[in-house]
Amino acid sequence: MNASDGLDYAATQLARASLDHCVKCTICETHCPVSAVTDKFTGPKYVGPQAERFRHGESVDHSLDYCSSCGACTLACPQGVKIAELNGQARAVMKSDHMPLRDQLISQTTLMGMAMTPVAPVANAALSIKPLRTVIEKVMGIHRDAPMPKANTQTLAGWLKKRPKPTAKATRGTLVFFHGCAGGYFEVETSKKSIEVLEHLGYEVLVPKQGCCGLAEQSNGLFDGATAKVLKLCDELRSAGRDLTIISSSGSCTGMLKHEAHLIMGVDDARLADVGTRIRDIMEFLLELYEAGELPTDFKPIELTAVYHAPCQLKSQGMGQPALEILKLIPGVQAVESEVACCGIAGTYGLKKEKYEIAQAVGKPLFDKVKRVNPEFAMCDTETCRWQIRKGSGAKVEHPVFLVHQAYGLS
Amino acid sequence: MTRVVVIGAGLAGLVASIRLADAGARVALLNKGTGGLQLGQGTVDVLGYAPERVQRPLDALAGFAQAHPGHPYGMLDAALVARSLEYLKELLGPGLLTGDPAVNLHLPTAVGSVRPTALVSPSMTAGSCVDGASFVIVGLRRIKDFYPELVAQNLNRTDLPGGGRLTARHVMIDIPARENEVDSSGLTYARALDDPGFRRRFAQGVAAVVGEGETVGLPAVLGLDDHGAWAEIAELIGAPVFEIPLPPPSVPGMRQNRALTARAKAAGVRVVPGSRVTGFRSSAGAVDSVQLATAGGDRDFKADAFLLATGGFESGALSADSYHNLHEAVFDLPLRRPEGHLVHGDYWGDPQPLFTAGVETDDTMLVRHPGGEPVYSNLYAAGGILAGATRWQEKSGEGIAVASAVRAADSILEAATTATTQGAAS
Ligand SMILES: Cc1cc2nc3c(=O)[nH]c(=O)nc-3n(C[C@H](O)[C@H](O)[C@H](O)COP(=O)(O)OP(=O)(O)OC[C@H]3O[C@@H](n4cnc5c(N)ncnc54)[C@H](O)[C@@H]3O)c2cc1C
Ligand code: SF4
Ligand code: SF4
Ligand code: SF4
């Protein structure tokens, strides 16, 4: 399918078949974190299956733009209505002829990462200057207080090239690592630790040269670019070897490959299906090993009580919260489930000036819980969410793989 | 440690999961979506109509089961039902569930009819419809699902189940939960009433319309996470207060659903929402695993025992095609179907036979061929999937769900113990 077919698909076809399954039970309404905090958004049942009935091309309910695509509604719907996906499609159609430049730019995650890396200290300093952020808000519509990634001076590729080659022999076979843009440029530590944990377990880890999955463009309705990106990424990941399991520690990127590109943009391509069924979230992978009796649990105790927040886009993969199960295996660790649907950021949603306040209100119960449980440290599997929780709570927020790494004595 | 997979997170699946995990089993609770608890009223029906109105449900069970051969209450006797309801009361605590399952209360509905039920949220007990009661039914203008005039008028003209009449008048007031919103859901109010500041303003507004000696009936929106909100509101108003359940989203149902889900997680249950169980593998007469259709493809869940708690037609557990063939979605189980036509044309008439279709079990809740042998040695069923009841008409769904869940959990634990002792002996 070529890229602009994606918008066609969204305009006419959709996950639309699922709409007739709606029995109007309102269960989705009770799970939506956005309609809980604002009256600007009518909620999933109304903008989703209800407005969808009247949609011929553009949606009749423009409050749709306030849907953050967090997926909490789809996850809760007992009838299998793809509410969040319907919304994503309807929004892409609604904005197709007047897409704000801002939405186009913040979707270019790799570009931002590449541009910022060599000048990391400068970029970090610049992004912390208030007047500059005010100008960015005026010109670009990115809220002046929105969380911004800290650029790293070393990329993952740089680390991989410089580090001494692992000496231990791989006894368990070969895995492919998918780091996503954030894991390549901003949250490099998470990728390093993931690779080291997998190597410690006895795997050889291949990291092919790779681009971005296109999720940010997809969620901003830019289907052409997103489709091209995700298929290119599939080629890159497949180049490392057929039939190998692909591991990622970037919760939301994994979701893009597993289902979003197919469900929302209608990408129907054997390469995507292949990668999408071979990929595992790293915590999901460790839990599968554990269930099969193949995970060493010689974990050193860590005395730590901290909130764990599973990102909405991880939960929407319908596999529960594997990290919680893995963290239970480490003596001394008490992971307190956040019990909130979403941290508010939902990719790039919470960066936008008209949505910033809403995103902060969505995240507030989570920030409060972090402050209550352990104001120093919390855990979350996706980069943008970590930025949001760090900003909102003041705590250090890391991927749960940090604890696994430490408990195996690797740090 | 025995491993159990529970499919479905309605009342049946949640109760069974908690009981199993508390006893040391490793439990995975797989569910496509939120269960029916949230669509309920925050009450637990045991038996409401047989078909005449039931006053003492536990006493009525044996006779009812005799008159309805094949009904789940034929296997779940009154002692088990009583024990199971006590267990549920313990799980939810007195802040969320109270009452004596031996006696039905008769409570006003959102259309002003009087509904029999056994256990209730404590926020509802003051609404008991007894001779001489004096109610003021207070509506909130921005909640479109609650018409106080309709409720009061119907209550006034009802001969009460225990004899006599009550008096009810109605008032509509306007206290916005969100300033610019003309049409607010009950949930929006419930969230707002978790805030003590809004609670005070709200109580002042209500107090202004309450007369001497009146009991105040309000839509069931009095707090979501703060289970003491309704009591504080009553205290601030200075009169007894009761909640009347609304059509979904049901706030009292949500409170119970959240509490049981949190309790299950605290017990160590691995909860996996959002994916459907679509298939299974079996060998040597036992189920080995089920397949969960997650975003990235099917995932295999192995276990020693499996509990099917997927509900009925309403949750997609059962379906009927245009030839009236019936089908169970996960295991393609043999079903018990009623004699003759499944559906008759009289909408307001007798219960539709279709709804008594379902899975048959022995009295340990092991699924069996209708009238015959177990289908698998380790597959159990509980709740709405069981054949023989017209749950919402009889008002029996919740009692069946709780009792069959407790029975199934105990059977699974007993089987595990037997297996271990046998293993140790050999
Ligand atoms: C609108 C309505 C009104 C009712 N009114 C009354 C009443 O007044 N009185 C009364 O006593 N009873 C009433 N009932 C019935 C009562 O709610 C149920 O009988 C009772 O709650 C038992 O529910 P359960 O746990 O068996 O199933 P449910 O609550 O239906 O839960 C089923 C669960 O299974 C999941 N599921 C289904 N298929 C799959 C699958 N393939 N894979 C994974 N998960 C799956 C669903 O997502 C859900 O979580 C009513 C029911 C409805 C729907
Ligand atoms: S949860 Fe599903 S069936 Fe219920 S109202 Fe929402 S979309 Fe419709
Ligand atoms: S995707 Fe999230 S924000 Fe959008 S309607 Fe669903 S629950 Fe609400
Ligand atoms: S989800 Fe990951 S790979 Fe995809 S755009 Fe975001 S950072 Fe890049």
PDB file of C-alpha atoms in Angstrom, chain A residues 5-233:
ATOM      1  CA  ASP A   5      -3.679   5.208   0.722  1.00  0.00           C
ATOM      2  CA  GLY A   6      -3.293   5.396   4.500  1.00  0.00           C
ATOM      3  CA  LEU A   7      -5.359   8.549   4.653  1.00  0.00           C
ATOM      4  CA  ASP A   8      -7.913   7.064   2.297  1.00  0.00           C
ATOM      5  CA  TYR A   9      -8.137   4.069   4.499  1.00  0.00           C
ATOM      6  CA  ALA A  10      -8.659   6.356   7.481  1.00  0.00           C
ATOM      7  CA  ALA A  11     -11.301   8.371   5.675  1.00  0.00           C
ATOM      8  CA  THR A  12     -13.402   5.436   4.620  1.00  0.00           C
ATOM      9  CA  GLN A  13     -12.376   2.020   5.881  1.00  0.00           C
ATOM     10  CA  LEU A  14     -11.085   2.309   9.405  1.00  0.00           C
ATOM     11  CA  ALA A  15     -11.115  -0.043  12.280  1.00  0.00           C
ATOM     12  CA  ARG A  16     -14.596   1.101  11.411  1.00  0.00           C
ATOM     13  CA  ALA A  17     -16.011  -2.356  11.223  1.00  0.00           C
ATOM     14  CA  SER A  18     -15.691  -2.514  14.990  1.00  0.00           C
ATOM     15  CA  LEU A  19     -17.988   0.449  15.488  1.00  0.00           C
ATOM     16  CA  ASP A  20     -21.168  -1.569  15.244  1.00  0.00           C
ATOM     17  CA  HIS A  21     -20.096  -3.653  18.205  1.00  0.00           C
ATOM     18  CA  CYS A  22     -20.643  -0.686  20.489  1.00  0.00           C
ATOM     19  CA  VAL A  23     -23.479  -1.369  22.956  1.00  0.00           C
ATOM     20  CA  LYS A  24     -23.193   2.097  24.569  1.00  0.00           C
ATOM     21  CA  CYS A  25     -22.219   0.637  27.914  1.00  0.00           C
ATOM     22  CA  THR A  26     -20.082   3.727  28.770  1.00  0.00           C
ATOM     23  CA  ILE A  27     -17.252   1.604  30.121  1.00  0.00           C
ATOM     24  CA  CYS A  28     -14.790   3.445  27.889  1.00  0.00           C
ATOM     25  CA  GLU A  29     -16.045   6.784  29.248  1.00  0.00           C
ATOM     26  CA  THR A  30     -15.016   5.802  32.745  1.00  0.00           C
ATOM     27  CA  HIS A  31     -11.445   5.038  31.664  1.00  0.00           C
ATOM     28  CA  CYS A  32     -10.667   8.181  29.644  1.00  0.00           C
ATOM     29  CA  PRO A  33      -8.088  10.292  31.480  1.00  0.00           C
ATOM     30  CA  VAL A  34      -8.700  13.356  29.306  1.00  0.00           C
ATOM     31  CA  SER A  35     -12.460  13.731  29.720  1.00  0.00           C
ATOM     32  CA  ALA A  36     -11.860  13.224  33.453  1.00  0.00           C
ATOM     33  CA  VAL A  37     -10.047  16.543  33.676  1.00  0.00           C
ATOM     34  CA  THR A  38     -11.539  18.777  31.002  1.00  0.00           C
ATOM     35  CA  ASP A  39     -14.941  19.733  29.648  1.00  0.00           C
ATOM     36  CA  LYS A  40     -13.394  20.456  26.229  1.00  0.00           C
ATOM     37  CA  PHE A  41     -13.535  16.799  25.286  1.00  0.00           C
ATOM     38  CA  THR A  42     -16.780  14.857  25.027  1.00  0.00           C
ATOM     39  CA  GLY A  43     -15.151  11.478  25.726  1.00  0.00           C
ATOM     40  CA  PRO A  44     -14.467   8.227  23.875  1.00  0.00           C
ATOM     41  CA  LYS A  45     -18.001   6.963  23.330  1.00  0.00           C
ATOM     42  CA  TYR A  46     -19.147  10.277  21.878  1.00  0.00           C
ATOM     43  CA  VAL A  47     -16.189  11.149  19.654  1.00  0.00           C
ATOM     44  CA  GLY A  48     -15.587   7.495  18.863  1.00  0.00           C
ATOM     45  CA  PRO A  49     -18.373   5.104  17.871  1.00  0.00           C
ATOM     46  CA  GLN A  50     -21.082   7.751  18.205  1.00  0.00           C
ATOM     47  CA  ALA A  51     -19.649  10.541  16.043  1.00  0.00           C
ATOM     48  CA  GLU A  52     -18.173   7.959  13.708  1.00  0.00           C
ATOM     49  CA  ARG A  53     -21.655   6.975  12.562  1.00  0.00           C
ATOM     50  CA  PHE A  54     -22.140  10.429  11.129  1.00  0.00           C
ATOM     51  CA  ARG A  55     -18.693  10.789   9.702  1.00  0.00           C
ATOM     52  CA  HIS A  56     -18.430  11.113   5.966  1.00  0.00           C
ATOM     53  CA  GLY A  57     -14.848  12.198   5.536  1.00  0.00           C
ATOM     54  CA  GLU A  58     -14.422  14.677   8.347  1.00  0.00           C
ATOM     55  CA  SER A  59     -15.697  14.029  11.873  1.00  0.00           C
ATOM     56  CA  VAL A  60     -18.731  15.951  13.117  1.00  0.00           C
ATOM     57  CA  ASP A  61     -17.205  16.310  16.585  1.00  0.00           C
ATOM     58  CA  HIS A  62     -14.155  18.527  16.500  1.00  0.00           C
ATOM     59  CA  SER A  63     -13.418  18.041  20.180  1.00  0.00           C
ATOM     60  CA  LEU A  64     -11.824  14.906  18.764  1.00  0.00           C
ATOM     61  CA  ASP A  65      -8.548  16.815  18.552  1.00  0.00           C
ATOM     62  CA  TYR A  66      -8.355  16.626  22.359  1.00  0.00           C
ATOM     63  CA  CYS A  67      -8.163  12.846  22.345  1.00  0.00           C
ATOM     64  CA  SER A  68      -4.590  12.023  23.334  1.00  0.00           C
ATOM     65  CA  SER A  69      -4.623   8.568  21.691  1.00  0.00           C
ATOM     66  CA  CYS A  70      -3.670   6.991  25.009  1.00  0.00           C
ATOM     67  CA  GLY A  71      -5.716   3.899  24.170  1.00  0.00           C
ATOM     68  CA  ALA A  72      -7.220   3.460  27.646  1.00  0.00           C
ATOM     69  CA  CYS A  73     -10.682   3.266  26.088  1.00  0.00           C
ATOM     70  CA  THR A  74      -9.848   0.498  23.631  1.00  0.00           C
ATOM     71  CA  LEU A  75      -8.178  -1.474  26.401  1.00  0.00           C
ATOM     72  CA  ALA A  76     -11.311  -1.345  28.556  1.00  0.00           C
ATOM     73  CA  CYS A  77     -14.003  -1.906  25.925  1.00  0.00           C
ATOM     74  CA  PRO A  78     -15.416  -5.388  26.485  1.00  0.00           C
ATOM     75  CA  GLN A  79     -16.941  -5.469  23.000  1.00  0.00           C
ATOM     76  CA  GLY A  80     -13.700  -4.935  21.100  1.00  0.00           C
ATOM     77  CA  VAL A  81     -14.482  -1.514  19.632  1.00  0.00           C
ATOM     78  CA  LYS A  82     -11.227   0.099  18.460  1.00  0.00           C
ATOM     79  CA  ILE A  83     -12.117   3.490  19.865  1.00  0.00           C
ATOM     80  CA  ALA A  84      -8.691   5.104  20.129  1.00  0.00           C
ATOM     81  CA  GLU A  85      -7.799   3.836  16.673  1.00  0.00           C
ATOM     82  CA  LEU A  86     -11.007   5.275  15.192  1.00  0.00           C
ATOM     83  CA  ASN A  87     -10.116   8.576  16.789  1.00  0.00           C
ATOM     84  CA  GLY A  88      -6.589   8.525  15.423  1.00  0.00           C
ATOM     85  CA  GLN A  89      -7.920   7.984  11.926  1.00  0.00           C
ATOM     86  CA  ALA A  90     -10.668  10.562  12.157  1.00  0.00           C
ATOM     87  CA  ARG A  91      -8.187  13.122  13.435  1.00  0.00           C
ATOM     88  CA  ALA A  92      -5.786  12.492  10.584  1.00  0.00           C
ATOM     89  CA  VAL A  93      -8.597  13.146   8.123  1.00  0.00           C
ATOM     90  CA  MET A  94      -9.812  16.224   9.998  1.00  0.00           C
ATOM     91  CA  LYS A  95      -6.379  17.837   9.979  1.00  0.00           C
ATOM     92  CA  SER A  96      -5.152  16.632   6.615  1.00  0.00           C
ATOM     93  CA  ASP A  97      -5.520  19.919   4.752  1.00  0.00           C
ATOM     94  CA  HIS A  98      -4.350  22.240   7.515  1.00  0.00           C
ATOM     95  CA  MET A  99      -1.739  20.369   9.498  1.00  0.00           C
ATOM     96  CA  PRO A 100       0.063  22.833  11.768  1.00  0.00           C
ATOM     97  CA  LEU A 101       3.803  23.178  11.089  1.00  0.00           C
ATOM     98  CA  ARG A 102       4.319  22.503  14.780  1.00  0.00           C
ATOM     99  CA  ASP A 103       2.755  19.059  14.534  1.00  0.00           C
ATOM    100  CA  GLN A 104       4.928  18.303  11.537  1.00  0.00           C
ATOM    101  CA  LEU A 105       8.131  19.370  13.265  1.00  0.00           C
ATOM    102  CA  ILE A 106       7.749  17.725  16.657  1.00  0.00           C
ATOM    103  CA  SER A 107       7.025  14.484  14.878  1.00  0.00           C
ATOM    104  CA  GLN A 108      10.557  14.372  13.503  1.00  0.00           C
ATOM    105  CA  THR A 109      12.040  12.637  16.517  1.00  0.00           C
ATOM    106  CA  THR A 110      15.176  11.350  14.813  1.00  0.00           C
ATOM    107  CA  LEU A 111      15.934  14.732  13.325  1.00  0.00           C
ATOM    108  CA  MET A 112      15.644  16.394  16.704  1.00  0.00           C
ATOM    109  CA  GLY A 113      17.895  13.764  18.223  1.00  0.00           C
ATOM    110  CA  MET A 114      20.535  13.974  15.517  1.00  0.00           C
ATOM    111  CA  ALA A 115      20.530  17.740  15.542  1.00  0.00           C
ATOM    112  CA  MET A 116      20.868  17.947  19.280  1.00  0.00           C
ATOM    113  CA  THR A 117      23.485  15.285  19.965  1.00  0.00           C
ATOM    114  CA  PRO A 118      26.705  17.003  18.877  1.00  0.00           C
ATOM    115  CA  VAL A 119      25.640  20.176  20.597  1.00  0.00           C
ATOM    116  CA  ALA A 120      24.072  18.502  23.624  1.00  0.00           C
ATOM    117  CA  PRO A 121      25.310  20.844  26.335  1.00  0.00           C
ATOM    118  CA  VAL A 122      24.330  23.843  24.216  1.00  0.00           C
ATOM    119  CA  ALA A 123      20.932  22.362  23.369  1.00  0.00           C
ATOM    120  CA  ASN A 124      20.265  21.452  26.972  1.00  0.00           C
ATOM    121  CA  ALA A 125      21.190  24.914  28.118  1.00  0.00           C
ATOM    122  CA  ALA A 126      19.159  26.557  25.378  1.00  0.00           C
ATOM    123  CA  LEU A 127      16.065  24.527  26.174  1.00  0.00           C
ATOM    124  CA  SER A 128      16.283  25.585  29.791  1.00  0.00           C
ATOM    125  CA  ILE A 129      16.300  29.296  28.948  1.00  0.00           C
ATOM    126  CA  LYS A 130      12.874  30.756  29.700  1.00  0.00           C
ATOM    127  CA  PRO A 131      12.787  33.621  27.149  1.00  0.00           C
ATOM    128  CA  LEU A 132      13.806  31.231  24.385  1.00  0.00           C
ATOM    129  CA  ARG A 133      11.060  28.805  25.356  1.00  0.00           C
ATOM    130  CA  THR A 134       8.584  31.678  25.288  1.00  0.00           C
ATOM    131  CA  VAL A 135       9.595  32.436  21.718  1.00  0.00           C
ATOM    132  CA  ILE A 136       9.311  28.747  20.812  1.00  0.00           C
ATOM    133  CA  GLU A 137       5.819  28.698  22.293  1.00  0.00           C
ATOM    134  CA  LYS A 138       4.764  31.767  20.315  1.00  0.00           C
ATOM    135  CA  VAL A 139       6.208  30.628  17.030  1.00  0.00           C
ATOM    136  CA  MET A 140       5.764  26.878  17.260  1.00  0.00           C
ATOM    137  CA  GLY A 141       2.951  26.292  19.738  1.00  0.00           C
ATOM    138  CA  ILE A 142       5.095  24.147  22.000  1.00  0.00           C
ATOM    139  CA  HIS A 143       4.305  25.060  25.592  1.00  0.00           C
ATOM    140  CA  ARG A 144       7.125  26.877  27.373  1.00  0.00           C
ATOM    141  CA  ASP A 145       7.038  24.518  30.379  1.00  0.00           C
ATOM    142  CA  ALA A 146       6.591  21.293  28.425  1.00  0.00           C
ATOM    143  CA  PRO A 147       9.137  18.611  29.278  1.00  0.00           C
ATOM    144  CA  MET A 148      12.020  18.398  26.808  1.00  0.00           C
ATOM    145  CA  PRO A 149      14.488  15.586  26.443  1.00  0.00           C
ATOM    146  CA  LYS A 150      18.005  16.029  27.686  1.00  0.00           C
ATOM    147  CA  ALA A 151      20.343  15.524  24.790  1.00  0.00           C
ATOM    148  CA  ASN A 152      23.226  13.111  25.324  1.00  0.00           C
ATOM    149  CA  THR A 153      26.807  13.723  24.305  1.00  0.00           C
ATOM    150  CA  GLN A 154      27.160  10.102  23.283  1.00  0.00           C
ATOM    151  CA  THR A 155      24.721   8.253  21.045  1.00  0.00           C
ATOM    152  CA  LEU A 156      24.085   4.551  21.413  1.00  0.00           C
ATOM    153  CA  ALA A 157      25.902   3.987  18.147  1.00  0.00           C
ATOM    154  CA  GLY A 158      28.879   5.865  19.546  1.00  0.00           C
ATOM    155  CA  TRP A 159      28.914   3.705  22.671  1.00  0.00           C
ATOM    156  CA  LEU A 160      28.585   0.490  20.712  1.00  0.00           C
ATOM    157  CA  LYS A 161      31.547   1.442  18.538  1.00  0.00           C
ATOM    158  CA  LYS A 162      33.788   2.457  21.446  1.00  0.00           C
ATOM    159  CA  ARG A 163      33.047  -0.176  24.071  1.00  0.00           C
ATOM    160  CA  PRO A 164      35.197  -3.287  24.419  1.00  0.00           C
ATOM    161  CA  LYS A 165      33.565  -6.226  22.663  1.00  0.00           C
ATOM    162  CA  PRO A 166      31.738  -8.558  25.098  1.00  0.00           C
ATOM    163  CA  THR A 167      34.113 -11.387  25.989  1.00  0.00           C
ATOM    164  CA  ALA A 168      31.614 -13.988  27.303  1.00  0.00           C
ATOM    165  CA  LYS A 169      30.484 -16.502  24.724  1.00  0.00           C
ATOM    166  CA  ALA A 170      26.881 -16.274  23.621  1.00  0.00           C
ATOM    167  CA  THR A 171      25.269 -19.521  24.730  1.00  0.00           C
ATOM    168  CA  ARG A 172      21.636 -18.725  24.077  1.00  0.00           C
ATOM    169  CA  GLY A 173      21.638 -17.504  20.519  1.00  0.00           C
ATOM    170  CA  THR A 174      21.173 -14.142  18.884  1.00  0.00           C
ATOM    171  CA  LEU A 175      18.749 -11.271  19.412  1.00  0.00           C
ATOM    172  CA  VAL A 176      18.185  -8.040  17.527  1.00  0.00           C
ATOM    173  CA  PHE A 177      17.917  -4.837  19.528  1.00  0.00           C
ATOM    174  CA  PHE A 178      15.575  -2.036  18.449  1.00  0.00           C
ATOM    175  CA  HIS A 179      16.312   1.176  20.319  1.00  0.00           C
ATOM    176  CA  GLY A 180      13.935   3.706  18.793  1.00  0.00           C
ATOM    177  CA  CYS A 181      15.064   7.295  18.330  1.00  0.00           C
ATOM    178  CA  ALA A 182      14.900   8.142  21.989  1.00  0.00           C
ATOM    179  CA  GLY A 183      16.887   5.057  22.911  1.00  0.00           C
ATOM    180  CA  GLY A 184      19.460   5.998  20.296  1.00  0.00           C
ATOM    181  CA  TYR A 185      19.893   9.643  21.126  1.00  0.00           C
ATOM    182  CA  PHE A 186      18.261  10.801  24.355  1.00  0.00           C
ATOM    183  CA  GLU A 187      17.803   7.809  26.662  1.00  0.00           C
ATOM    184  CA  VAL A 188      20.978   6.003  25.728  1.00  0.00           C
ATOM    185  CA  GLU A 189      21.531   4.560  29.209  1.00  0.00           C
ATOM    186  CA  THR A 190      18.365   2.462  28.957  1.00  0.00           C
ATOM    187  CA  SER A 191      19.528   0.916  25.704  1.00  0.00           C
ATOM    188  CA  LYS A 192      22.994   0.190  27.090  1.00  0.00           C
ATOM    189  CA  LYS A 193      21.637  -1.476  30.195  1.00  0.00           C
ATOM    190  CA  SER A 194      19.160  -3.532  28.180  1.00  0.00           C
ATOM    191  CA  ILE A 195      21.919  -4.792  25.914  1.00  0.00           C
ATOM    192  CA  GLU A 196      24.133  -5.597  28.883  1.00  0.00           C
ATOM    193  CA  VAL A 197      21.347  -7.524  30.631  1.00  0.00           C
ATOM    194  CA  LEU A 198      20.678  -9.561  27.483  1.00  0.00           C
ATOM    195  CA  GLU A 199      24.399 -10.261  27.053  1.00  0.00           C
ATOM    196  CA  HIS A 200      24.630 -11.251  30.703  1.00  0.00           C
ATOM    197  CA  LEU A 201      21.871 -13.777  30.074  1.00  0.00           C
ATOM    198  CA  GLY A 202      23.986 -15.285  27.334  1.00  0.00           C
ATOM    199  CA  TYR A 203      22.648 -13.706  24.150  1.00  0.00           C
ATOM    200  CA  GLU A 204      24.528 -12.147  21.317  1.00  0.00           C
ATOM    201  CA  VAL A 205      22.851  -8.790  20.635  1.00  0.00           C
ATOM    202  CA  LEU A 206      22.860  -7.283  17.156  1.00  0.00           C
ATOM    203  CA  VAL A 207      22.065  -3.606  16.747  1.00  0.00           C
ATOM    204  CA  PRO A 208      21.522  -2.873  13.066  1.00  0.00           C
ATOM    205  CA  LYS A 209      21.586   0.728  11.869  1.00  0.00           C
ATOM    206  CA  GLN A 210      18.022   1.874  12.295  1.00  0.00           C
ATOM    207  CA  GLY A 211      15.762   4.887  11.949  1.00  0.00           C
ATOM    208  CA  CYS A 212      12.541   5.878  13.595  1.00  0.00           C
ATOM    209  CA  CYS A 213       9.256   3.978  13.729  1.00  0.00           C
ATOM    210  CA  GLY A 214       7.216   7.024  12.764  1.00  0.00           C
ATOM    211  CA  LEU A 215       4.917   6.880  15.771  1.00  0.00           C
ATOM    212  CA  ALA A 216       5.055  10.603  16.434  1.00  0.00           C
ATOM    213  CA  GLU A 217       4.013  11.335  12.862  1.00  0.00           C
ATOM    214  CA  GLN A 218       1.277   8.732  13.031  1.00  0.00           C
ATOM    215  CA  SER A 219      -0.179  10.194  16.203  1.00  0.00           C
ATOM    216  CA  ASN A 220      -0.097  13.626  14.616  1.00  0.00           C
ATOM    217  CA  GLY A 221      -1.976  12.351  11.595  1.00  0.00           C
ATOM    218  CA  LEU A 222       1.001  12.475   9.213  1.00  0.00           C
ATOM    219  CA  PHE A 223       0.414   9.039   7.758  1.00  0.00           C
ATOM    220  CA  ASP A 224       2.519   9.338   4.601  1.00  0.00           C
ATOM    221  CA  GLY A 225       5.737  10.022   6.436  1.00  0.00           C
ATOM    222  CA  ALA A 226       4.945   7.561   9.179  1.00  0.00           C
ATOM    223  CA  THR A 227       4.243   4.719   6.767  1.00  0.00           C
ATOM    224  CA  ALA A 228       7.477   5.300   4.889  1.00  0.00           C
ATOM    225  CA  LYS A 229       9.428   5.388   8.150  1.00  0.00           C
ATOM    226  CA  VAL A 230       7.930   2.281   9.682  1.00  0.00           C
ATOM    227  CA  LEU A 231       8.518   0.206   6.548  1.00  0.00           C
ATOM    228  CA  LYS A 232      12.092   1.424   6.246  1.00  0.00           C
ATOM    229  CA  LEU A 233      12.619   0.462   9.880  1.00  0.00           C
TER     230      LEU A 233
END
